[in-house]
PDB file of C-alpha atoms in Angstrom:
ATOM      1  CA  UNK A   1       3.125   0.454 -20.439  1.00 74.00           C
ATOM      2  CA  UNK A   2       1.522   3.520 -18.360  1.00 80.00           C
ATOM      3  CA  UNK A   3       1.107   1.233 -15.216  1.00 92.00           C
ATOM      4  CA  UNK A   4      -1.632   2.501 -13.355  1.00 96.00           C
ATOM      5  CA  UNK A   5      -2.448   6.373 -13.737  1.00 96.00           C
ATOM      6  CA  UNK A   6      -5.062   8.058 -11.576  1.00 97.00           C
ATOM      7  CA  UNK A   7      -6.687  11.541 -12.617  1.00 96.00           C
ATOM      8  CA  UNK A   8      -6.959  14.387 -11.252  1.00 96.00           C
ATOM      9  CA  UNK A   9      -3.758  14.535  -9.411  1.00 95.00           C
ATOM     10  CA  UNK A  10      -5.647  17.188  -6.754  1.00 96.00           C
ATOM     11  CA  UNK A  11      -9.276  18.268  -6.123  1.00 96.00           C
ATOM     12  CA  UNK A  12     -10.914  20.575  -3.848  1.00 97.00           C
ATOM     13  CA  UNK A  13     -14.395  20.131  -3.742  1.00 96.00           C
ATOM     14  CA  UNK A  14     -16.933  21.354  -1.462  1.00 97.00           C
ATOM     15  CA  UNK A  15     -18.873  19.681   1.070  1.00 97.00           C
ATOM     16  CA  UNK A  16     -22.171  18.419  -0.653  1.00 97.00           C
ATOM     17  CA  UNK A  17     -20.476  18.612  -4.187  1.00 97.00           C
ATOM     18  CA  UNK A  18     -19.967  14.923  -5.816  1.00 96.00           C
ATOM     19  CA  UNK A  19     -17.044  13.599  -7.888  1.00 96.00           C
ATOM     20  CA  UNK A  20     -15.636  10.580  -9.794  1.00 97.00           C
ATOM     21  CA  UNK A  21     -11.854   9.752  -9.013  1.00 98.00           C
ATOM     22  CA  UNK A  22     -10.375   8.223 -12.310  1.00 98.00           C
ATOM     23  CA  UNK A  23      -8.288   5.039 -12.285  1.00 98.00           C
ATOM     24  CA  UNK A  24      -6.890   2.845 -15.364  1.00 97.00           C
ATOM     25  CA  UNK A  25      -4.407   0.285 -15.715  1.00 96.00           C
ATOM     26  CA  UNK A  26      -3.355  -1.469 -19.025  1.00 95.00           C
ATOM     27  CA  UNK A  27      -1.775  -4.384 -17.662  1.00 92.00           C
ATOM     28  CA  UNK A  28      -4.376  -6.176 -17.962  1.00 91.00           C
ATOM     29  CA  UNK A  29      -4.772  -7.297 -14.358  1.00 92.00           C
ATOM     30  CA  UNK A  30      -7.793  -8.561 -12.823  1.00 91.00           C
ATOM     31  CA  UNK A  31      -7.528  -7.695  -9.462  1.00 92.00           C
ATOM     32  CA  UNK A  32      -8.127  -3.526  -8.622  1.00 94.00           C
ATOM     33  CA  UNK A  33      -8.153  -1.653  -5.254  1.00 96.00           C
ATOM     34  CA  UNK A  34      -9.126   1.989  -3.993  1.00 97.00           C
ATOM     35  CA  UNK A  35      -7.025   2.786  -1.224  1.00 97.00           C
ATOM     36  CA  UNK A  36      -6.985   6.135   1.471  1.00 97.00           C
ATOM     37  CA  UNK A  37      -4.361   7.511   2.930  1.00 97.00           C
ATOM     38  CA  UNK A  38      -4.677   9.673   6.089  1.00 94.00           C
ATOM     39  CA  UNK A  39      -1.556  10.913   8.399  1.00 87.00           C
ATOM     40  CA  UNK A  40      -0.571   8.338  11.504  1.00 83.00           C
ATOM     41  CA  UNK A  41      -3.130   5.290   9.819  1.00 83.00           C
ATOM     42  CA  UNK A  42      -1.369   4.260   6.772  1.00 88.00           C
ATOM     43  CA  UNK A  43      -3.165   3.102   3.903  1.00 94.00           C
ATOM     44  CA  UNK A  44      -6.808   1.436   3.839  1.00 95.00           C
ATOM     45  CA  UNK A  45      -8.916  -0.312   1.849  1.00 95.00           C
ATOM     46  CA  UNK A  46     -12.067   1.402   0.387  1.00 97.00           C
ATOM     47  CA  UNK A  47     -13.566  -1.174  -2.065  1.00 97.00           C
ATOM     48  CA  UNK A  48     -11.843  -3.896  -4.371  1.00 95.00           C
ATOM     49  CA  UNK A  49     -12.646  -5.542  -7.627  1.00 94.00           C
ATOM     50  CA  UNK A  50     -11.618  -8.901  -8.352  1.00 90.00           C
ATOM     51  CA  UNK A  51     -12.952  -8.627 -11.893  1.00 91.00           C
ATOM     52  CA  UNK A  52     -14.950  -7.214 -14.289  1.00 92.00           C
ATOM     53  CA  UNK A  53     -18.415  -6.582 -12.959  1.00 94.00           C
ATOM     54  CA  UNK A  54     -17.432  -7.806  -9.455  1.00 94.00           C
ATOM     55  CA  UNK A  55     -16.712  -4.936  -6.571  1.00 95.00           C
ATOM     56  CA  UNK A  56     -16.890  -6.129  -2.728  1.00 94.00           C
ATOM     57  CA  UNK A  57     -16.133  -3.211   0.069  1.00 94.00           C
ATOM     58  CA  UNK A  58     -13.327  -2.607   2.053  1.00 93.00           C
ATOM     59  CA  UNK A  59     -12.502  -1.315   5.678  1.00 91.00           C
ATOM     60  CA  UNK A  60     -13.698   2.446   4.820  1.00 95.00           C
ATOM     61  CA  UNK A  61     -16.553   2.251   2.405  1.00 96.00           C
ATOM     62  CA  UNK A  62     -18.801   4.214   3.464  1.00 95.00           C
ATOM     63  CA  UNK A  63     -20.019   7.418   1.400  1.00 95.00           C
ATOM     64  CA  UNK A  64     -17.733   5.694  -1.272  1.00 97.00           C
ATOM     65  CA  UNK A  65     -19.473   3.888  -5.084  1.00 97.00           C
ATOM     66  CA  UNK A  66     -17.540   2.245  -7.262  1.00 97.00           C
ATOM     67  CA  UNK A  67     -18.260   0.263 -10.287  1.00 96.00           C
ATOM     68  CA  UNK A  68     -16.463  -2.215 -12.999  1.00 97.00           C
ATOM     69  CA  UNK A  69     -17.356  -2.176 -16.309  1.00 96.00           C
ATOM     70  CA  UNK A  70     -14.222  -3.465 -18.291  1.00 96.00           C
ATOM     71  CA  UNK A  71     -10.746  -4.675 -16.801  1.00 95.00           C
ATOM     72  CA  UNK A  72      -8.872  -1.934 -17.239  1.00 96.00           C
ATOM     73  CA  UNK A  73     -10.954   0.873 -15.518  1.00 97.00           C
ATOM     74  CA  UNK A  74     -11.759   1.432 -12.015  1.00 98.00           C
ATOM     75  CA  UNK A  75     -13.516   4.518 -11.275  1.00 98.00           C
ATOM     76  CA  UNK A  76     -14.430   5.619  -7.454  1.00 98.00           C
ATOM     77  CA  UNK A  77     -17.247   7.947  -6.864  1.00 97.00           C
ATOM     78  CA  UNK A  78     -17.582  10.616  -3.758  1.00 96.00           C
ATOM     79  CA  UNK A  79     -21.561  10.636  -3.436  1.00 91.00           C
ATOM     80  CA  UNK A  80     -21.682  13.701  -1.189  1.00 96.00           C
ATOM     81  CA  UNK A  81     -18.495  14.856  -0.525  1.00 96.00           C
ATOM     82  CA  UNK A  82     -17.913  15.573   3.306  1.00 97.00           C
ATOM     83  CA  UNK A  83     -14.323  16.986   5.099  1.00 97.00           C
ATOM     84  CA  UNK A  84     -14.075  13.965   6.419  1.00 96.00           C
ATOM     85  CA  UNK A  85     -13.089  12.339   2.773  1.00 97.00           C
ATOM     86  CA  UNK A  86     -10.310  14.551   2.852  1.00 97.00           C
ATOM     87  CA  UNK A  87      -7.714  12.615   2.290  1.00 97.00           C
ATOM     88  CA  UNK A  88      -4.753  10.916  -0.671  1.00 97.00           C
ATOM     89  CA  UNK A  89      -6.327   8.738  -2.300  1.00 98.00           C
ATOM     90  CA  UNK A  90      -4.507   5.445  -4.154  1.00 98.00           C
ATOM     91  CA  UNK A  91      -5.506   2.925  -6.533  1.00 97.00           C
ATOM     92  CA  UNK A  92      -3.535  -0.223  -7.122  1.00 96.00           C
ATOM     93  CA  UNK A  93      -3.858  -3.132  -9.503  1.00 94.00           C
ATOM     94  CA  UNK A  94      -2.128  -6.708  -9.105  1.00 89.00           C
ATOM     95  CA  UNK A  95      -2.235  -9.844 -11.431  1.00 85.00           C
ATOM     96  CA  UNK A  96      -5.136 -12.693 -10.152  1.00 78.00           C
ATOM     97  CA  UNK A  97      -4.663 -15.514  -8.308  1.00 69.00           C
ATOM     98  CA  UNK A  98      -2.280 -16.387  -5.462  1.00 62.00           C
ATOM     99  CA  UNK A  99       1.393 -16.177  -5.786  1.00 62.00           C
ATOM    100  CA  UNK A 100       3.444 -13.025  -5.309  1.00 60.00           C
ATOM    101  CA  UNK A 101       2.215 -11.124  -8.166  1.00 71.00           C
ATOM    102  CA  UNK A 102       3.297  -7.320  -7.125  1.00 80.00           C
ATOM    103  CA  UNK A 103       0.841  -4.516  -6.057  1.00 87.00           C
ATOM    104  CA  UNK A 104       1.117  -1.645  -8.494  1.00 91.00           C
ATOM    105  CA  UNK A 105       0.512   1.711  -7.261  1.00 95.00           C
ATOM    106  CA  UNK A 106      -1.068   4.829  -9.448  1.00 96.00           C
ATOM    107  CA  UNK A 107       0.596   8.440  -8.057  1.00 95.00           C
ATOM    108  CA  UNK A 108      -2.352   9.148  -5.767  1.00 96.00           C
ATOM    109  CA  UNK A 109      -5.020  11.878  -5.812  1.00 97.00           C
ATOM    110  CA  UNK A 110      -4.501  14.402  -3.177  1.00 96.00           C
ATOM    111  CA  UNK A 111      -8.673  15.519  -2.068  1.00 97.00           C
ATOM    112  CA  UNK A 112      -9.595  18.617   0.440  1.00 97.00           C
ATOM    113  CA  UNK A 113     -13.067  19.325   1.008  1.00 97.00           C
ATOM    114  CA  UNK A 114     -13.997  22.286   2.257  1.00 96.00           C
TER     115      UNK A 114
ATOM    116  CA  UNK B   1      -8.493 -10.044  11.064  1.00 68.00           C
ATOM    117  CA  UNK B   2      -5.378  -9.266  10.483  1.00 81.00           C
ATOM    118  CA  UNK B   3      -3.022  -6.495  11.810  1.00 92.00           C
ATOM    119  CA  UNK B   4       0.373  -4.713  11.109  1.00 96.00           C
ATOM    120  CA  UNK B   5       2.173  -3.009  13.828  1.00 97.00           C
ATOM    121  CA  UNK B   6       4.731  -0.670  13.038  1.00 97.00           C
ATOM    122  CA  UNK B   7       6.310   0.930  16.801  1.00 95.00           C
ATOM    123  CA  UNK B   8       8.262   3.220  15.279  1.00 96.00           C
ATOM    124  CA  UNK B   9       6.739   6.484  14.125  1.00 95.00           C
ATOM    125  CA  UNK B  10       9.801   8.290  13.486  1.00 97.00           C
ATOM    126  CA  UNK B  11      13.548   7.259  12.917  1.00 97.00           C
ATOM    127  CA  UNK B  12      17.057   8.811  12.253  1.00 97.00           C
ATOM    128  CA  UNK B  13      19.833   7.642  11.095  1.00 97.00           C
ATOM    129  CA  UNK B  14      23.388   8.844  10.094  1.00 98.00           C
ATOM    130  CA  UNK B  15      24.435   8.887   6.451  1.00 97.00           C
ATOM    131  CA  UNK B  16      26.449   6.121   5.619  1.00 97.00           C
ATOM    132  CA  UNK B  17      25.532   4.017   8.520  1.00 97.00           C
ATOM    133  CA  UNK B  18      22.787   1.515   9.070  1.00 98.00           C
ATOM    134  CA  UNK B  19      19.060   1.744  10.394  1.00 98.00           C
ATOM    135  CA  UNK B  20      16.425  -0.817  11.367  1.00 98.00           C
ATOM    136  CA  UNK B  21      12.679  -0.786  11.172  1.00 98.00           C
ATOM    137  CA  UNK B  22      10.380  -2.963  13.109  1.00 98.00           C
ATOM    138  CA  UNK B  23       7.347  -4.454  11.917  1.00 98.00           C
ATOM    139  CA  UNK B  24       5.284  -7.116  13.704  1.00 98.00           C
ATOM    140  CA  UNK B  25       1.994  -8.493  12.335  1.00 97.00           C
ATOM    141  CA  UNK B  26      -0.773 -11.230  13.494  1.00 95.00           C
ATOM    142  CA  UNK B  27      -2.033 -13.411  11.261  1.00 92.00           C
ATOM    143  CA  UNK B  28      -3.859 -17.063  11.429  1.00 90.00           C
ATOM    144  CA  UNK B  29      -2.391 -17.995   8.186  1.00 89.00           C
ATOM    145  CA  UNK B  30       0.450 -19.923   7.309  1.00 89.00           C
ATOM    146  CA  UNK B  31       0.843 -19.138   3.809  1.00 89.00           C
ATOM    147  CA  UNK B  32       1.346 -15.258   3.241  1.00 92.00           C
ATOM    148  CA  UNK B  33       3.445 -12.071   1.764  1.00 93.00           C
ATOM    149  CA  UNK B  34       5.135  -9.605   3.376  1.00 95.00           C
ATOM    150  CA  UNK B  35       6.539  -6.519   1.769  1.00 95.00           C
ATOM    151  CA  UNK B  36       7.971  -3.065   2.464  1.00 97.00           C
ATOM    152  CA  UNK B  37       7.128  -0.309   0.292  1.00 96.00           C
ATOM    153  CA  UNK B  38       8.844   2.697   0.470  1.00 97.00           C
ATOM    154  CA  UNK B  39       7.178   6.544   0.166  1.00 96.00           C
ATOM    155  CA  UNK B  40       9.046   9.481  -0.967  1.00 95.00           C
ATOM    156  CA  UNK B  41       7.521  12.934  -0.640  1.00 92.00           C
ATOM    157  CA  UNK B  42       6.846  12.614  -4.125  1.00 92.00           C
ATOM    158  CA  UNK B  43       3.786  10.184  -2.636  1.00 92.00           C
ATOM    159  CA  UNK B  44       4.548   7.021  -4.906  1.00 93.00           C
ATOM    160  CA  UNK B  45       4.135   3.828  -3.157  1.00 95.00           C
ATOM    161  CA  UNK B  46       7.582   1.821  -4.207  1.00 94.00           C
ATOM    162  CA  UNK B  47       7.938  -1.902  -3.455  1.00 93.00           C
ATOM    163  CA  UNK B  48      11.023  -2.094  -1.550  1.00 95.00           C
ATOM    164  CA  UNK B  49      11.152  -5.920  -0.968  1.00 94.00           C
ATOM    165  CA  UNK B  50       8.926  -9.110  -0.439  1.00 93.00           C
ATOM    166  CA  UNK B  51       9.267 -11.965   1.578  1.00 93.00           C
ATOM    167  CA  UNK B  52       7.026 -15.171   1.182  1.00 91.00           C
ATOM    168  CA  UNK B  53       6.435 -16.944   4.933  1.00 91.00           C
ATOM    169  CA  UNK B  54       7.028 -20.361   3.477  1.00 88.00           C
ATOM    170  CA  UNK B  55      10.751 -19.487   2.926  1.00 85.00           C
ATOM    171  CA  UNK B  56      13.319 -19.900   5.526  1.00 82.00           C
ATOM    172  CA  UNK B  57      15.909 -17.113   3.598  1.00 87.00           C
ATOM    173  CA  UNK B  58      15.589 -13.778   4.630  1.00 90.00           C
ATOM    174  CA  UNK B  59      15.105 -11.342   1.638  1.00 88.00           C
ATOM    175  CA  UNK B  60      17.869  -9.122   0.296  1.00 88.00           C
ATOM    176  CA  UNK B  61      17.209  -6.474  -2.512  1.00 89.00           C
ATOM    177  CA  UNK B  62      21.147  -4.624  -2.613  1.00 94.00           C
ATOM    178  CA  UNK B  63      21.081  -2.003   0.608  1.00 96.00           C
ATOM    179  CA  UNK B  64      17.620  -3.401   1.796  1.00 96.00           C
ATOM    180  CA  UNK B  65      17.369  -7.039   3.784  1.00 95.00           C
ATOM    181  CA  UNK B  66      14.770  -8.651   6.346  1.00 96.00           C
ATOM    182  CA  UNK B  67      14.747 -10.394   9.255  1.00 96.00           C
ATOM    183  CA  UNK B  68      11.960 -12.522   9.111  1.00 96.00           C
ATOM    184  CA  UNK B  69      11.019 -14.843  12.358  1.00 95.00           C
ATOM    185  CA  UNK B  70       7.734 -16.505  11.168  1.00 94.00           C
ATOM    186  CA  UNK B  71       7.164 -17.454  14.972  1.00 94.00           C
ATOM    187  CA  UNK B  72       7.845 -14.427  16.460  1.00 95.00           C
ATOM    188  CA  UNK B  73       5.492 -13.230  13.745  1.00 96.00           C
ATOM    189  CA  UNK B  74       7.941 -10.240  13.462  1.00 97.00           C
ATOM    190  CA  UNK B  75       9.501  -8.364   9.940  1.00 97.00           C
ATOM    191  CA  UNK B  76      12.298  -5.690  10.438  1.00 97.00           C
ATOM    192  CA  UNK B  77      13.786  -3.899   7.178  1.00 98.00           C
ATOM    193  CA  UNK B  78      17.258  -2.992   7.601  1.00 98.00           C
ATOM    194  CA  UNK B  79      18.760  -0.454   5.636  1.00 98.00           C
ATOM    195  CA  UNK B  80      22.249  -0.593   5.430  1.00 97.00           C
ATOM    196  CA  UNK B  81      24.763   2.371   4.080  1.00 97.00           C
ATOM    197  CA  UNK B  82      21.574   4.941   4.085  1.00 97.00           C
ATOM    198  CA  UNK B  83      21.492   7.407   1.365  1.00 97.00           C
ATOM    199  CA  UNK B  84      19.906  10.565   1.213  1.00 97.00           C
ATOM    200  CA  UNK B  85      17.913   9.053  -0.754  1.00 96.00           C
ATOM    201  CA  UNK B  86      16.589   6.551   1.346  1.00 97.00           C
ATOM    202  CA  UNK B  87      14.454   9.348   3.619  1.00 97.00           C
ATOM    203  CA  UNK B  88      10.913   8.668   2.816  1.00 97.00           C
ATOM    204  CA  UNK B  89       8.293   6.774   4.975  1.00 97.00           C
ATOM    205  CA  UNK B  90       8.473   3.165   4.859  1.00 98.00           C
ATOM    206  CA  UNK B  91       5.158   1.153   4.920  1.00 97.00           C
ATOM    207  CA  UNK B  92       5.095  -2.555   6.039  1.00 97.00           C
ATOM    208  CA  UNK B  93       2.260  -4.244   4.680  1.00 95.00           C
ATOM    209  CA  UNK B  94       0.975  -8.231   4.782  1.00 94.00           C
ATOM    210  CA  UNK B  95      -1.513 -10.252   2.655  1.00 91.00           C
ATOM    211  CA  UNK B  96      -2.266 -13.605   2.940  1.00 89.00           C
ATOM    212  CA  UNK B  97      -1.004 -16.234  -0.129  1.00 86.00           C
ATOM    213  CA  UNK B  98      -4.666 -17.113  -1.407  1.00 80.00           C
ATOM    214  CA  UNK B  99      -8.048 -16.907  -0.638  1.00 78.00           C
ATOM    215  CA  UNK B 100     -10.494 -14.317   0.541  1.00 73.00           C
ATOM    216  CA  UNK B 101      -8.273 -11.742   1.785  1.00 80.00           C
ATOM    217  CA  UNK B 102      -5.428 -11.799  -1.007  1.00 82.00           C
ATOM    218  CA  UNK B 103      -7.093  -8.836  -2.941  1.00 79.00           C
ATOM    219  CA  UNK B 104      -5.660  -6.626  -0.517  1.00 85.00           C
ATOM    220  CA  UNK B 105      -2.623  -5.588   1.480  1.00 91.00           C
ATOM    221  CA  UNK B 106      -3.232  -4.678   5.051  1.00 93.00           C
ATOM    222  CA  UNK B 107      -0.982  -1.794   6.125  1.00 95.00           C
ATOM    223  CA  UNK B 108       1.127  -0.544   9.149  1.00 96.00           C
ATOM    224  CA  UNK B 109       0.885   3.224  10.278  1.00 95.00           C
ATOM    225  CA  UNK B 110       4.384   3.783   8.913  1.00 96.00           C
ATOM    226  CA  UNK B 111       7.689   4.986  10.054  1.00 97.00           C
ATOM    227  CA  UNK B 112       9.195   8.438   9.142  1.00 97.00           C
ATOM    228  CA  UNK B 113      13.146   7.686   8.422  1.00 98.00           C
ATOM    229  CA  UNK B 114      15.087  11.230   8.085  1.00 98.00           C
ATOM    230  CA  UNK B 115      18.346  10.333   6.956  1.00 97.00           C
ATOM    231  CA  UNK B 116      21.346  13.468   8.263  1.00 97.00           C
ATOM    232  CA  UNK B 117      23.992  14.432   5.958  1.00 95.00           C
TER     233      UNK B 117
END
Protein backbone atom coordinates (compact mmCIF):
# COMPACT_ATOMS: atom_id res chain seq x y z
CA UNK A 1 0.00 0.00 0.00
CA UNK A 2 1.15 3.74 -0.99
CA UNK A 3 -0.91 5.21 1.99
CA UNK A 4 -1.85 8.51 1.08
CA UNK A 5 0.50 10.42 -1.50
CA UNK A 6 -0.05 14.07 -2.34
CA UNK A 7 1.48 15.70 -5.63
CA UNK A 8 3.38 18.16 -6.24
CA UNK A 9 5.58 18.04 -3.27
CA UNK A 10 6.21 22.16 -3.83
CA UNK A 11 4.58 24.89 -5.98
CA UNK A 12 5.14 28.44 -6.49
CA UNK A 13 2.48 30.00 -8.17
CA UNK A 14 1.63 33.49 -8.66
CA UNK A 15 -0.98 35.53 -7.25
CA UNK A 16 -4.07 35.27 -9.66
CA UNK A 17 -2.70 31.92 -11.17
CA UNK A 18 -5.06 28.76 -10.19
CA UNK A 19 -4.03 25.19 -9.30
CA UNK A 20 -5.29 21.69 -8.33
CA UNK A 21 -3.40 20.05 -5.27
CA UNK A 22 -3.46 16.18 -5.91
CA UNK A 23 -4.43 13.71 -3.18
CA UNK A 24 -5.05 9.73 -3.40
CA UNK A 25 -5.29 7.08 -1.00
CA UNK A 26 -5.80 3.30 -1.78
CA UNK A 27 -6.95 2.20 1.43
CA UNK A 28 -10.01 2.41 0.62
CA UNK A 29 -11.21 4.75 3.35
CA UNK A 30 -14.21 6.77 3.28
CA UNK A 31 -13.48 9.54 5.27
CA UNK A 32 -10.80 12.38 3.49
CA UNK A 33 -9.52 15.76 4.83
CA UNK A 34 -7.49 18.85 3.37
CA UNK A 35 -5.57 20.25 6.03
CA UNK A 36 -3.13 23.78 6.25
CA UNK A 37 -0.39 24.23 8.05
CA UNK A 38 0.91 27.73 8.95
CA UNK A 39 3.86 28.50 11.66
CA UNK A 40 2.51 29.13 15.54
CA UNK A 41 -1.42 27.71 14.43
CA UNK A 42 -0.92 24.12 13.88
CA UNK A 43 -2.90 22.33 11.50
CA UNK A 44 -6.57 23.28 10.20
CA UNK A 45 -9.23 22.02 8.52
CA UNK A 46 -10.01 23.26 4.93
CA UNK A 47 -12.86 20.97 3.68
CA UNK A 48 -13.67 17.17 4.42
CA UNK A 49 -15.34 14.38 2.58
CA UNK A 50 -17.14 11.79 4.29
CA UNK A 51 -17.73 9.94 1.03
CA UNK A 52 -17.94 9.78 -2.39
CA UNK A 53 -19.82 12.74 -3.75
CA UNK A 54 -20.17 14.30 -0.26
CA UNK A 55 -17.64 17.42 0.70
CA UNK A 56 -18.75 19.80 3.75
CA UNK A 57 -16.15 22.86 4.65
CA UNK A 58 -13.88 23.24 7.27
CA UNK A 59 -12.47 26.13 9.54
CA UNK A 60 -10.45 27.82 6.48
CA UNK A 61 -12.43 27.32 3.35
CA UNK A 62 -12.50 30.11 1.84
CA UNK A 63 -10.87 30.65 -1.77
CA UNK A 64 -10.56 26.76 -1.44
CA UNK A 65 -12.96 23.95 -4.11
CA UNK A 66 -12.83 20.63 -3.69
CA UNK A 67 -14.70 17.82 -5.17
CA UNK A 68 -15.27 13.79 -4.78
CA UNK A 69 -15.74 11.79 -7.52
CA UNK A 70 -14.56 8.20 -6.46
CA UNK A 71 -13.18 7.06 -2.92
CA UNK A 72 -9.87 7.09 -3.48
CA UNK A 73 -9.22 10.68 -4.85
CA UNK A 74 -9.44 13.93 -3.22
CA UNK A 75 -8.34 16.76 -5.20
CA UNK A 76 -8.24 20.54 -3.69
CA UNK A 77 -8.40 23.43 -6.00
CA UNK A 78 -6.73 27.13 -5.40
CA UNK A 79 -9.38 29.31 -7.44
CA UNK A 80 -7.24 32.45 -7.47
CA UNK A 81 -4.27 31.93 -5.78
CA UNK A 82 -3.45 34.82 -3.23
CA UNK A 83 -0.06 35.06 -0.68
CA UNK A 84 -2.17 34.52 1.80
CA UNK A 85 -2.63 30.59 0.69
CA UNK A 86 0.87 30.32 1.25
CA UNK A 87 1.18 27.75 3.27
CA UNK A 88 1.98 23.33 3.77
CA UNK A 89 -0.65 21.87 2.84
CA UNK A 90 -1.83 18.09 4.21
CA UNK A 91 -4.31 15.64 3.26
CA UNK A 92 -5.32 12.79 5.50
CA UNK A 93 -7.63 9.84 5.12
CA UNK A 94 -9.15 7.64 8.08
CA UNK A 95 -11.49 4.51 7.97
CA UNK A 96 -15.58 5.55 8.56
CA UNK A 97 -17.42 5.38 11.43
CA UNK A 98 -16.55 5.93 15.10
CA UNK A 99 -13.94 4.00 16.85
CA UNK A 100 -10.24 4.82 16.82
CA UNK A 101 -9.56 4.18 13.29
CA UNK A 102 -6.04 6.19 12.77
CA UNK A 103 -5.62 9.47 10.75
CA UNK A 104 -3.23 8.86 7.89
CA UNK A 105 -1.17 11.62 6.76
CA UNK A 106 0.15 12.21 2.90
CA UNK A 107 3.91 14.11 3.03
CA UNK A 108 2.40 17.56 2.56
CA UNK A 109 2.66 20.09 -0.29
CA UNK A 110 4.81 22.96 0.56
CA UNK A 111 2.82 26.33 -1.59
CA UNK A 112 4.44 30.07 -1.92
CA UNK A 113 2.64 32.50 -3.84
CA UNK A 114 4.18 35.25 -4.96
CA UNK B 1 -16.44 24.13 19.62
CA UNK B 2 -13.77 22.55 20.61
CA UNK B 3 -10.17 23.67 21.50
CA UNK B 4 -6.56 22.33 22.09
CA UNK B 5 -4.16 24.26 24.11
CA UNK B 6 -0.69 23.52 23.90
CA UNK B 7 1.45 26.28 26.54
CA UNK B 8 4.50 25.27 25.52
CA UNK B 9 5.94 26.66 22.31
CA UNK B 10 9.35 25.54 22.74
CA UNK B 11 11.10 22.82 24.97
CA UNK B 12 14.61 21.34 25.76
CA UNK B 13 15.63 18.60 27.11
CA UNK B 14 18.92 16.68 27.87
CA UNK B 15 19.75 13.50 26.00
CA UNK B 16 19.06 10.62 27.91
CA UNK B 17 16.81 12.24 30.35
CA UNK B 18 13.10 12.82 30.37
CA UNK B 19 10.74 15.72 29.05
CA UNK B 20 7.05 16.53 29.45
CA UNK B 21 4.58 18.22 27.19
CA UNK B 22 1.37 19.77 28.24
CA UNK B 23 -1.73 19.66 26.44
CA UNK B 24 -5.14 20.76 27.76
CA UNK B 25 -8.32 20.70 25.64
CA UNK B 26 -12.24 21.64 26.18
CA UNK B 27 -14.64 19.58 25.02
CA UNK B 28 -18.58 18.90 25.86
CA UNK B 29 -18.20 15.35 24.96
CA UNK B 30 -17.72 12.43 26.91
CA UNK B 31 -16.77 10.01 24.40
CA UNK B 32 -13.53 11.14 22.44
CA UNK B 33 -9.72 10.50 21.10
CA UNK B 34 -6.80 12.02 21.95
CA UNK B 35 -3.52 11.58 20.18
CA UNK B 36 -0.02 13.00 19.79
CA UNK B 37 1.53 13.07 16.53
CA UNK B 38 4.91 13.76 16.17
CA UNK B 39 6.66 16.13 13.17
CA UNK B 40 10.13 15.74 12.05
CA UNK B 41 11.67 18.33 9.75
CA UNK B 42 11.08 15.92 7.18
CA UNK B 43 7.19 17.39 7.63
CA UNK B 44 5.40 13.87 8.06
CA UNK B 45 2.71 13.89 10.53
CA UNK B 46 3.54 10.50 12.74
CA UNK B 47 0.99 9.16 15.24
CA UNK B 48 2.85 8.99 18.35
CA UNK B 49 0.08 7.58 20.66
CA UNK B 50 -3.80 7.58 21.29
CA UNK B 51 -5.75 7.59 24.21
CA UNK B 52 -9.62 6.90 24.22
CA UNK B 53 -11.44 9.14 27.26
CA UNK B 54 -13.55 6.19 28.26
CA UNK B 55 -10.39 4.38 29.57
CA UNK B 56 -9.06 4.87 32.96
CA UNK B 57 -5.20 3.48 31.79
CA UNK B 58 -2.96 5.94 30.70
CA UNK B 59 -1.39 5.09 27.25
CA UNK B 60 2.14 3.78 26.84
CA UNK B 61 3.75 3.24 23.31
CA UNK B 62 7.76 2.11 24.57
CA UNK B 63 9.58 5.75 25.43
CA UNK B 64 6.19 7.66 24.95
CA UNK B 65 3.26 7.57 27.89
CA UNK B 66 0.26 9.99 28.92
CA UNK B 67 -1.14 11.35 31.69
CA UNK B 68 -4.58 11.61 31.05
CA UNK B 69 -7.02 13.40 33.81
CA UNK B 70 -10.42 13.34 31.96
CA UNK B 71 -11.61 16.00 34.65
CA UNK B 72 -8.94 18.17 34.57
CA UNK B 73 -9.55 17.85 30.85
CA UNK B 74 -5.68 17.84 30.60
CA UNK B 75 -3.15 15.34 28.21
CA UNK B 76 0.70 15.59 28.84
CA UNK B 77 3.11 13.28 26.63
CA UNK B 78 6.09 12.33 28.44
CA UNK B 79 9.04 11.32 26.75
CA UNK B 80 11.27 9.41 28.64
CA UNK B 81 15.19 8.56 27.73
CA UNK B 82 14.97 11.30 24.70
CA UNK B 83 16.83 10.47 21.64
CA UNK B 84 18.12 12.59 19.12
CA UNK B 85 15.72 11.40 17.41
CA UNK B 86 12.92 12.44 19.27
CA UNK B 87 13.51 16.46 18.24
CA UNK B 88 10.67 17.26 16.03
CA UNK B 89 7.45 19.26 16.91
CA UNK B 90 4.89 17.41 18.68
CA UNK B 91 1.17 18.14 17.81
CA UNK B 92 -1.66 17.28 20.32
CA UNK B 93 -4.77 16.87 18.62
CA UNK B 94 -8.60 15.72 19.88
CA UNK B 95 -11.70 14.41 18.02
CA UNK B 96 -14.71 13.44 19.40
CA UNK B 97 -15.74 9.33 19.32
CA UNK B 98 -18.80 9.75 16.82
CA UNK B 99 -20.93 12.06 15.33
CA UNK B 100 -20.66 15.32 13.49
CA UNK B 101 -17.30 16.36 14.34
CA UNK B 102 -15.37 12.88 14.10
CA UNK B 103 -14.22 13.63 10.44
CA UNK B 104 -11.69 15.76 11.81
CA UNK B 105 -8.94 16.24 14.36
CA UNK B 106 -8.77 19.61 15.97
CA UNK B 107 -5.15 20.65 16.58
CA UNK B 108 -2.90 22.44 19.19
CA UNK B 109 -0.29 25.14 18.00
CA UNK B 110 2.50 22.69 18.79
CA UNK B 111 5.57 22.49 20.84
CA UNK B 112 9.17 22.68 19.42
CA UNK B 113 11.27 19.88 21.53
CA UNK B 114 15.21 20.33 20.69
CA UNK B 115 16.75 17.50 22.20
CA UNK B 116 21.05 18.46 23.26
CA UNK B 117 23.60 15.91 22.75
Amino acid sequence: NAGVTQTPKFQVLKTGQSMTLQCAQDMNHEYMSWYRQDPGMGLRLIHYSVGAGITDQGEVPNGYNVSRSTTEDFPLRLLSAAPSQTSVYFCASRPSGGGGGEQFFGPGTRLTVL
Amino acid sequence: AQTVTQSQPEMSVQEAETVTLSCTYDTSESDYYLFWYKQPPSRQMILVIRQEAYKQQNATENRFSVNFQKAAKSFSLKISDSQLGDAAMYFCAYRPYSGAGSYQLTFGKGTKLSVIP
